[in-house]
Amino acid sequence: GPGRGHWSYKDRQEWVLHYPNCESTMQSPINIDLAKTIFSPQLRPIQLSGYSLPSKERLKLKNNGHTVVLELPESLAITGGYAQQYRAIQLHLHWGSPTGPGSEHTINDHRFPGEIHVVHYNTKYDSFEEAMVRPDGLAVLAAFLQVGPRENPYYRQILEHLYEIQGEDEEVFVPGFNIAGLLPANLDLYFRYNGSLTTPPCYQSVKWTVFNQTVQLSQDQISELVSTLRGDDDSPLQNVFREWQKLHGRHVLASFQ
Ligand SMILES: NS(=O)(=O)c1c(F)c(F)c(SCCc2ccc(C(=O)O)cc2)c(F)c1NC1CCCCCCC1
Ligand SMILES: [Zn+2]
């Protein structure tokens, strides 16, 4: 798909040469300044349907050289919290290194150890290729990964396969599980703003949901995530996050006070 161009997080400044959208005015990720968010009571709790997949379902897990992607069936849908219905495409992670955090969004300049993105497209469009270039085309559910005392059994379903896809473009099939377990328990408290893909071609087509509650993984799980995969020319795949972008007058809404 698009964004395949062999760019890397190292040469981010060159992205704009090939992908002009990347220097436009509604880019992601952003820093969320809590003092400037606006409470918006019409932001209803996020409702998910079809997220619990049977273990006989097989999902492709791929190291695409930029992140680890879990492809998702379109049977997963967002049925509440957005004006229209969105169906899942894939989920992927962003992370740092053994010596630093790697979330894409930050809260009051604080960067978390990692971040999950569950990417969906608006079902009023026939495909995500078409949706991807429309302002209301994509919905990404984002949650911060935090270090906690216990192993997270849902992230284990992904992390235990990373050693099988250490090399770029390697992929493996994993059994279905409850994908909702990868997100926070509380889907009522979130931030909402209009932004973009955080990777080339940086299309400004994402209605972002960034959950207030974090997801907890054990330190070992975070270490596994930041130390297993390799990218271009076999270098460690680390610090896979884009720096934050200017708001250019955009407002960040909050579903809570
Ligand atoms: N945060 S994000 O959602 O912008 C995002 C990233 F930051 C990402 F870094 C990525 S991965 C980089 C893009 C890419 C590269 C190769 C391949 C492949 O070989 O199949 C596929 C994709 C990545 F895949 C995504 N999400 C994708 C954006 C690329 C094209 C649209 C498909 C779904 C969302
Ligand atoms: Zn992402």
CSV table of C-alpha atoms and ligand atoms in Angstrom, one decimal:
chain,number,residue,atom,x,y,z
A,1,GLY,CA,0.0,0.0,0.0
A,2,PRO,CA,0.9,3.7,0.1
A,3,GLY,CA,3.7,4.7,2.4
A,4,ARG,CA,5.6,1.7,1.1
A,5,GLY,CA,8.3,4.1,-0.1
A,6,HIS,CA,11.5,3.1,1.5
A,7,TRP,CA,11.7,6.0,4.0
A,8,SER,CA,12.8,5.6,7.6
A,9,TYR,CA,12.3,7.3,10.9
A,10,LYS,CA,15.9,8.5,10.6
A,11,ASP,CA,15.3,10.6,7.4
A,12,ARG,CA,12.0,12.1,8.6
A,13,GLN,CA,13.1,15.5,7.2
A,14,GLU,CA,13.1,14.1,3.7
A,15,TRP,CA,9.6,12.7,3.9
A,16,VAL,CA,8.2,16.1,2.7
A,17,LEU,CA,10.3,16.0,-0.4
A,18,HIS,CA,8.3,13.1,-1.7
A,19,TYR,CA,5.1,13.5,0.3
A,20,PRO,CA,4.0,17.2,0.4
A,21,ASN,CA,1.1,16.4,2.8
A,22,CYS,CA,3.6,15.8,5.5
A,23,GLU,CA,4.2,19.5,5.9
A,24,SER,CA,0.6,20.6,5.9
A,25,THR,CA,-1.3,22.1,8.8
A,26,MET,CA,-3.4,19.2,10.3
A,27,GLN,CA,-0.6,16.7,11.0
A,28,SER,CA,-0.2,14.1,13.7
A,29,PRO,CA,0.9,13.2,16.3
A,30,ILE,CA,0.5,16.2,18.6
A,31,ASN,CA,1.2,17.1,22.3
A,32,ILE,CA,-2.0,17.2,24.3
A,33,ASP,CA,-1.8,20.2,26.6
A,34,LEU,CA,-4.4,19.3,29.3
A,35,ALA,CA,-4.9,22.9,30.2
A,36,LYS,CA,-6.2,23.6,26.7
A,37,THR,CA,-8.5,20.7,26.0
A,38,ILE,CA,-12.2,21.5,25.6
A,39,PHE,CA,-14.9,19.4,27.4
A,40,SER,CA,-17.4,18.2,24.7
A,41,PRO,CA,-20.4,16.4,26.2
A,42,GLN,CA,-21.5,15.1,22.8
A,43,LEU,CA,-18.4,12.8,22.7
A,44,ARG,CA,-20.1,9.5,23.6
A,45,PRO,CA,-18.4,6.4,24.9
A,46,ILE,CA,-16.6,4.4,22.2
A,47,GLN,CA,-18.6,1.2,21.4
A,48,LEU,CA,-16.8,-1.7,19.7
A,49,SER,CA,-18.4,-4.7,18.0
A,50,GLY,CA,-17.0,-7.9,16.7
A,51,TYR,CA,-13.6,-7.4,18.5
A,52,SER,CA,-13.6,-10.8,20.1
A,53,LEU,CA,-12.2,-13.2,17.5
A,54,PRO,CA,-12.4,-17.0,17.8
A,55,SER,CA,-9.0,-18.7,18.2
A,56,LYS,CA,-9.7,-20.6,14.9
A,57,GLU,CA,-9.4,-17.3,13.1
A,58,ARG,CA,-5.9,-16.7,11.7
A,59,LEU,CA,-4.5,-13.1,11.6
A,60,LYS,CA,-1.4,-12.0,9.7
A,61,LEU,CA,1.3,-10.4,11.9
A,62,LYS,CA,3.9,-8.6,9.8
A,63,ASN,CA,7.2,-6.8,10.4
A,64,ASN,CA,6.9,-4.2,7.6
A,65,GLY,CA,10.2,-2.6,8.4
A,66,HIS,CA,8.5,0.4,10.2
A,67,THR,CA,6.4,-1.3,12.8
A,68,VAL,CA,4.6,-4.6,13.6
A,69,VAL,CA,1.2,-4.7,12.0
A,70,LEU,CA,-1.7,-7.1,12.9
A,71,GLU,CA,-4.1,-7.2,10.0
A,72,LEU,CA,-7.8,-7.2,11.1
A,73,PRO,CA,-11.0,-8.5,9.5
A,74,GLU,CA,-13.6,-5.9,8.6
A,75,SER,CA,-16.0,-7.6,11.0
A,76,LEU,CA,-14.5,-5.4,13.7
A,77,ALA,CA,-16.4,-2.1,13.9
A,78,ILE,CA,-16.7,1.1,15.9
A,79,THR,CA,-20.4,1.5,16.5
A,80,GLY,CA,-20.4,4.3,19.0
A,81,GLY,CA,-18.5,7.5,19.7
A,82,TYR,CA,-18.2,8.6,16.1
A,83,ALA,CA,-20.8,10.2,13.8
A,84,GLN,CA,-20.4,7.4,11.3
A,85,GLN,CA,-19.5,3.7,11.4
A,86,TYR,CA,-15.9,2.6,10.9
A,87,ARG,CA,-14.5,-0.8,10.2
A,88,ALA,CA,-11.1,-2.1,11.2
A,89,ILE,CA,-8.1,-2.4,8.8
A,90,GLN,CA,-5.1,-3.2,11.0
A,91,LEU,CA,-3.5,-2.3,14.3
A,92,HIS,CA,0.2,-1.6,14.9
A,93,LEU,CA,2.5,-0.3,17.7
A,94,HIS,CA,4.9,2.6,18.2
A,95,TRP,CA,7.8,2.2,20.7
A,96,GLY,CA,11.1,3.7,21.7
A,97,SER,CA,14.3,1.9,22.8
A,98,PRO,CA,15.9,0.2,25.9
A,99,THR,CA,16.9,3.8,26.9
A,100,GLY,CA,13.9,5.8,26.1
A,101,PRO,CA,10.1,6.0,25.6
A,102,GLY,CA,8.4,5.8,22.2
A,103,SER,CA,4.7,6.9,22.2
A,104,GLU,CA,3.7,9.2,19.3
A,105,HIS,CA,1.2,11.4,21.2
A,106,THR,CA,2.4,13.1,24.4
A,107,ILE,CA,0.4,14.4,27.3
A,108,ASN,CA,1.8,17.7,28.8
A,109,ASP,CA,5.1,16.9,27.0
A,110,HIS,CA,5.2,13.5,28.7
A,111,ARG,CA,6.1,10.6,26.3
A,112,PHE,CA,4.9,7.1,27.3
A,113,PRO,CA,6.8,3.9,26.7
A,114,GLY,CA,4.6,3.0,23.7
A,115,GLU,CA,1.4,3.5,21.9
A,116,ILE,CA,-1.1,1.2,20.0
A,117,HIS,CA,-3.1,2.4,17.0
A,118,VAL,CA,-6.2,0.5,15.8
A,119,VAL,CA,-6.9,1.9,12.3
A,120,HIS,CA,-10.4,1.9,10.8
A,121,TYR,CA,-12.0,3.3,7.7
A,122,ASN,CA,-15.4,5.0,7.2
A,123,THR,CA,-17.9,2.5,5.7
A,124,LYS,CA,-19.5,5.1,3.6
A,125,TYR,CA,-16.5,4.7,1.3
A,126,ASP,CA,-16.0,1.5,-0.7
A,127,SER,CA,-12.4,0.9,0.4
A,128,PHE,CA,-9.8,2.2,2.7
A,129,GLU,CA,-7.8,3.4,-0.3
A,130,GLU,CA,-10.7,5.8,-1.1
A,131,ALA,CA,-11.4,6.6,2.6
A,132,MET,CA,-7.7,7.3,3.3
A,133,VAL,CA,-7.8,10.6,1.3
A,134,ARG,CA,-11.0,12.0,2.8
A,135,PRO,CA,-11.2,14.2,5.9
A,136,ASP,CA,-13.6,11.8,7.6
A,137,GLY,CA,-12.1,8.7,6.1
A,138,LEU,CA,-10.2,7.1,8.9
A,139,ALA,CA,-10.7,6.7,12.7
A,140,VAL,CA,-7.6,5.6,14.7
A,141,LEU,CA,-8.1,4.4,18.3
A,142,ALA,CA,-4.9,5.2,20.2
A,143,ALA,CA,-3.9,4.1,23.7
A,144,PHE,CA,-0.6,4.6,25.6
A,145,LEU,CA,1.4,1.6,26.8
A,146,GLN,CA,2.6,1.9,30.4
A,147,VAL,CA,4.8,-0.4,32.5
A,148,GLY,CA,2.8,-2.2,35.2
A,149,PRO,CA,3.4,-5.0,37.7
A,150,ARG,CA,1.9,-7.9,35.7
A,151,GLU,CA,2.2,-9.5,32.2
A,152,ASN,CA,-0.6,-8.4,29.9
A,153,PRO,CA,-2.2,-11.6,28.5
A,154,TYR,CA,-3.6,-9.8,25.4
A,155,TYR,CA,-0.3,-8.2,24.4
A,156,ARG,CA,1.3,-11.6,25.0
A,157,GLN,CA,-0.7,-12.9,22.0
A,158,ILE,CA,1.3,-10.6,19.8
A,159,LEU,CA,4.6,-10.2,21.6
A,160,GLU,CA,5.2,-14.0,21.9
A,161,HIS,CA,5.4,-14.1,18.0
A,162,LEU,CA,7.9,-11.2,17.5
A,163,TYR,CA,10.9,-13.5,17.5
A,164,GLU,CA,9.4,-15.3,14.4
A,165,ILE,CA,9.3,-12.0,12.4
A,166,GLN,CA,12.5,-10.3,13.5
A,167,GLY,CA,13.5,-9.5,9.9
A,168,GLU,CA,11.9,-6.9,7.7
A,169,ASP,CA,8.9,-8.1,5.6
A,170,GLU,CA,8.7,-11.4,7.7
A,171,GLU,CA,5.2,-12.4,8.7
A,172,VAL,CA,3.4,-15.1,10.7
A,173,PHE,CA,-0.2,-16.1,11.3
A,174,VAL,CA,-1.5,-15.9,14.9
A,175,PRO,CA,-4.8,-17.2,16.3
A,176,GLY,CA,-7.7,-14.8,16.9
A,177,PHE,CA,-8.3,-13.4,20.4
A,178,ASN,CA,-10.3,-10.5,22.0
A,179,ILE,CA,-8.7,-7.5,20.3
A,180,ALA,CA,-10.6,-5.2,22.8
A,181,GLY,CA,-8.2,-6.6,25.4
A,182,LEU,CA,-5.4,-4.5,23.8
A,183,LEU,CA,-7.3,-1.3,24.6
A,184,PRO,CA,-8.0,0.3,28.0
A,185,ALA,CA,-11.0,-1.1,30.0
A,186,ASN,CA,-12.5,2.4,30.1
A,187,LEU,CA,-13.5,3.6,26.6
A,188,ASP,CA,-15.5,6.6,27.9
A,189,LEU,CA,-12.6,8.9,28.7
A,190,TYR,CA,-10.7,10.1,25.6
A,191,PHE,CA,-9.4,13.1,23.6
A,192,ARG,CA,-10.6,13.7,20.0
A,193,TYR,CA,-8.9,15.8,17.3
A,194,ASN,CA,-8.6,15.9,13.5
A,195,GLY,CA,-5.2,14.9,12.2
A,196,SER,CA,-3.3,12.7,9.9
A,197,LEU,CA,-1.4,9.5,9.3
A,198,THR,CA,1.9,9.7,11.2
A,199,THR,CA,3.7,8.1,8.3
A,200,PRO,CA,4.0,9.0,4.7
A,201,PRO,CA,1.9,9.9,2.7
A,202,CYS,CA,0.6,11.8,5.9
A,203,TYR,CA,-2.9,12.1,4.5
A,204,GLN,CA,-5.0,14.4,6.7
A,205,SER,CA,-7.9,11.9,7.0
A,206,VAL,CA,-7.8,10.7,10.6
A,207,LYS,CA,-10.3,11.5,13.3
A,208,TRP,CA,-8.1,10.5,16.3
A,209,THR,CA,-9.3,9.1,19.6
A,210,VAL,CA,-6.6,9.1,22.3
A,211,PHE,CA,-7.8,7.2,25.4
A,212,ASN,CA,-7.1,8.8,28.8
A,213,GLN,CA,-6.6,5.5,30.5
A,214,THR,CA,-3.4,3.7,29.7
A,215,VAL,CA,-2.8,0.0,29.0
A,216,GLN,CA,-0.4,-1.8,31.3
A,217,LEU,CA,2.3,-4.3,30.1
A,218,SER,CA,5.1,-5.8,32.2
A,219,GLN,CA,8.6,-4.3,31.9
A,220,ASP,CA,9.7,-7.6,30.2
A,221,GLN,CA,7.0,-7.2,27.6
A,222,ILE,CA,8.1,-3.6,26.9
A,223,SER,CA,11.7,-4.8,26.7
A,224,GLU,CA,10.7,-7.5,24.2
A,225,LEU,CA,8.8,-5.0,22.1
A,226,VAL,CA,11.8,-2.6,21.9
A,227,SER,CA,14.5,-5.2,21.4
A,228,THR,CA,13.3,-7.9,19.1
A,229,LEU,CA,12.5,-6.5,15.6
A,230,ARG,CA,14.9,-5.3,13.0
A,231,GLY,CA,14.2,-2.9,10.1
A,232,ASP,CA,16.1,-1.7,7.1
A,233,ASP,CA,19.6,-3.2,6.6
A,234,ASP,CA,19.1,-5.3,9.8
A,235,SER,CA,19.4,-2.4,12.1
A,236,PRO,CA,17.3,-2.6,15.3
A,237,LEU,CA,13.7,-1.3,14.7
A,238,GLN,CA,13.6,1.3,17.6
A,239,ASN,CA,12.2,4.8,18.2
A,240,VAL,CA,9.4,4.2,15.7
A,241,PHE,CA,7.6,7.4,16.4
A,242,ARG,CA,7.2,10.7,14.6
A,243,GLU,CA,8.0,13.9,16.5
A,244,TRP,CA,4.9,16.0,17.4
A,245,GLN,CA,3.4,18.5,15.0
A,246,LYS,CA,2.0,22.0,15.4
A,247,LEU,CA,-1.7,22.4,16.1
A,248,HIS,CA,-2.1,25.3,13.7
A,249,GLY,CA,-5.3,26.4,15.5
A,250,ARG,CA,-6.8,23.0,16.0
A,251,HIS,CA,-8.7,22.3,19.2
A,252,VAL,CA,-8.4,19.1,21.2
A,253,LEU,CA,-11.7,18.0,22.6
A,254,ALA,CA,-12.2,15.8,25.7
A,255,SER,CA,-15.1,13.5,26.5
A,256,PHE,CA,-14.7,14.3,30.2
A,257,GLN,CA,-14.1,17.2,32.5
B,1,LIG,N1,0.3,5.8,12.7
B,1,LIG,S1,-0.2,5.4,11.2
B,1,LIG,O1,-1.5,4.8,11.3
B,1,LIG,O2,-0.1,6.6,10.4
B,1,LIG,C1,0.9,4.2,10.5
B,1,LIG,C2,2.3,4.3,10.8
B,1,LIG,F1,2.8,5.3,11.6
B,1,LIG,C3,3.2,3.4,10.2
B,1,LIG,F2,4.5,3.6,10.4
B,1,LIG,C4,2.7,2.4,9.4
B,1,LIG,S2,3.9,1.3,8.7
B,1,LIG,C5,4.5,2.3,7.4
B,1,LIG,C6,3.7,2.3,6.2
B,1,LIG,C7,3.7,1.0,5.5
B,1,LIG,C8,4.9,0.5,5.1
B,1,LIG,C9,4.9,-0.8,4.5
B,1,LIG,C10,3.7,-1.5,4.4
B,1,LIG,C11,3.7,-2.9,3.8
B,1,LIG,O3,4.8,-3.3,3.3
B,1,LIG,O4,2.7,-3.6,3.8
B,1,LIG,C12,2.5,-1.0,4.9
B,1,LIG,C13,2.5,0.3,5.4
B,1,LIG,C14,1.4,2.2,9.2
B,1,LIG,F3,1.0,1.2,8.4
B,1,LIG,C15,0.5,3.1,9.7
B,1,LIG,N2,-0.9,3.0,9.5
B,1,LIG,C16,-1.3,2.8,8.1
B,1,LIG,C17,-0.9,3.9,7.2
B,1,LIG,C18,-0.4,3.5,5.8
B,1,LIG,C19,-1.4,3.3,4.7
B,1,LIG,C20,-2.8,3.1,5.1
B,1,LIG,C21,-3.2,1.8,5.8
B,1,LIG,C22,-3.6,1.8,7.2
B,1,LIG,C23,-2.9,2.7,8.2
B,2,ZN,ZN,0.5,4.5,14.1
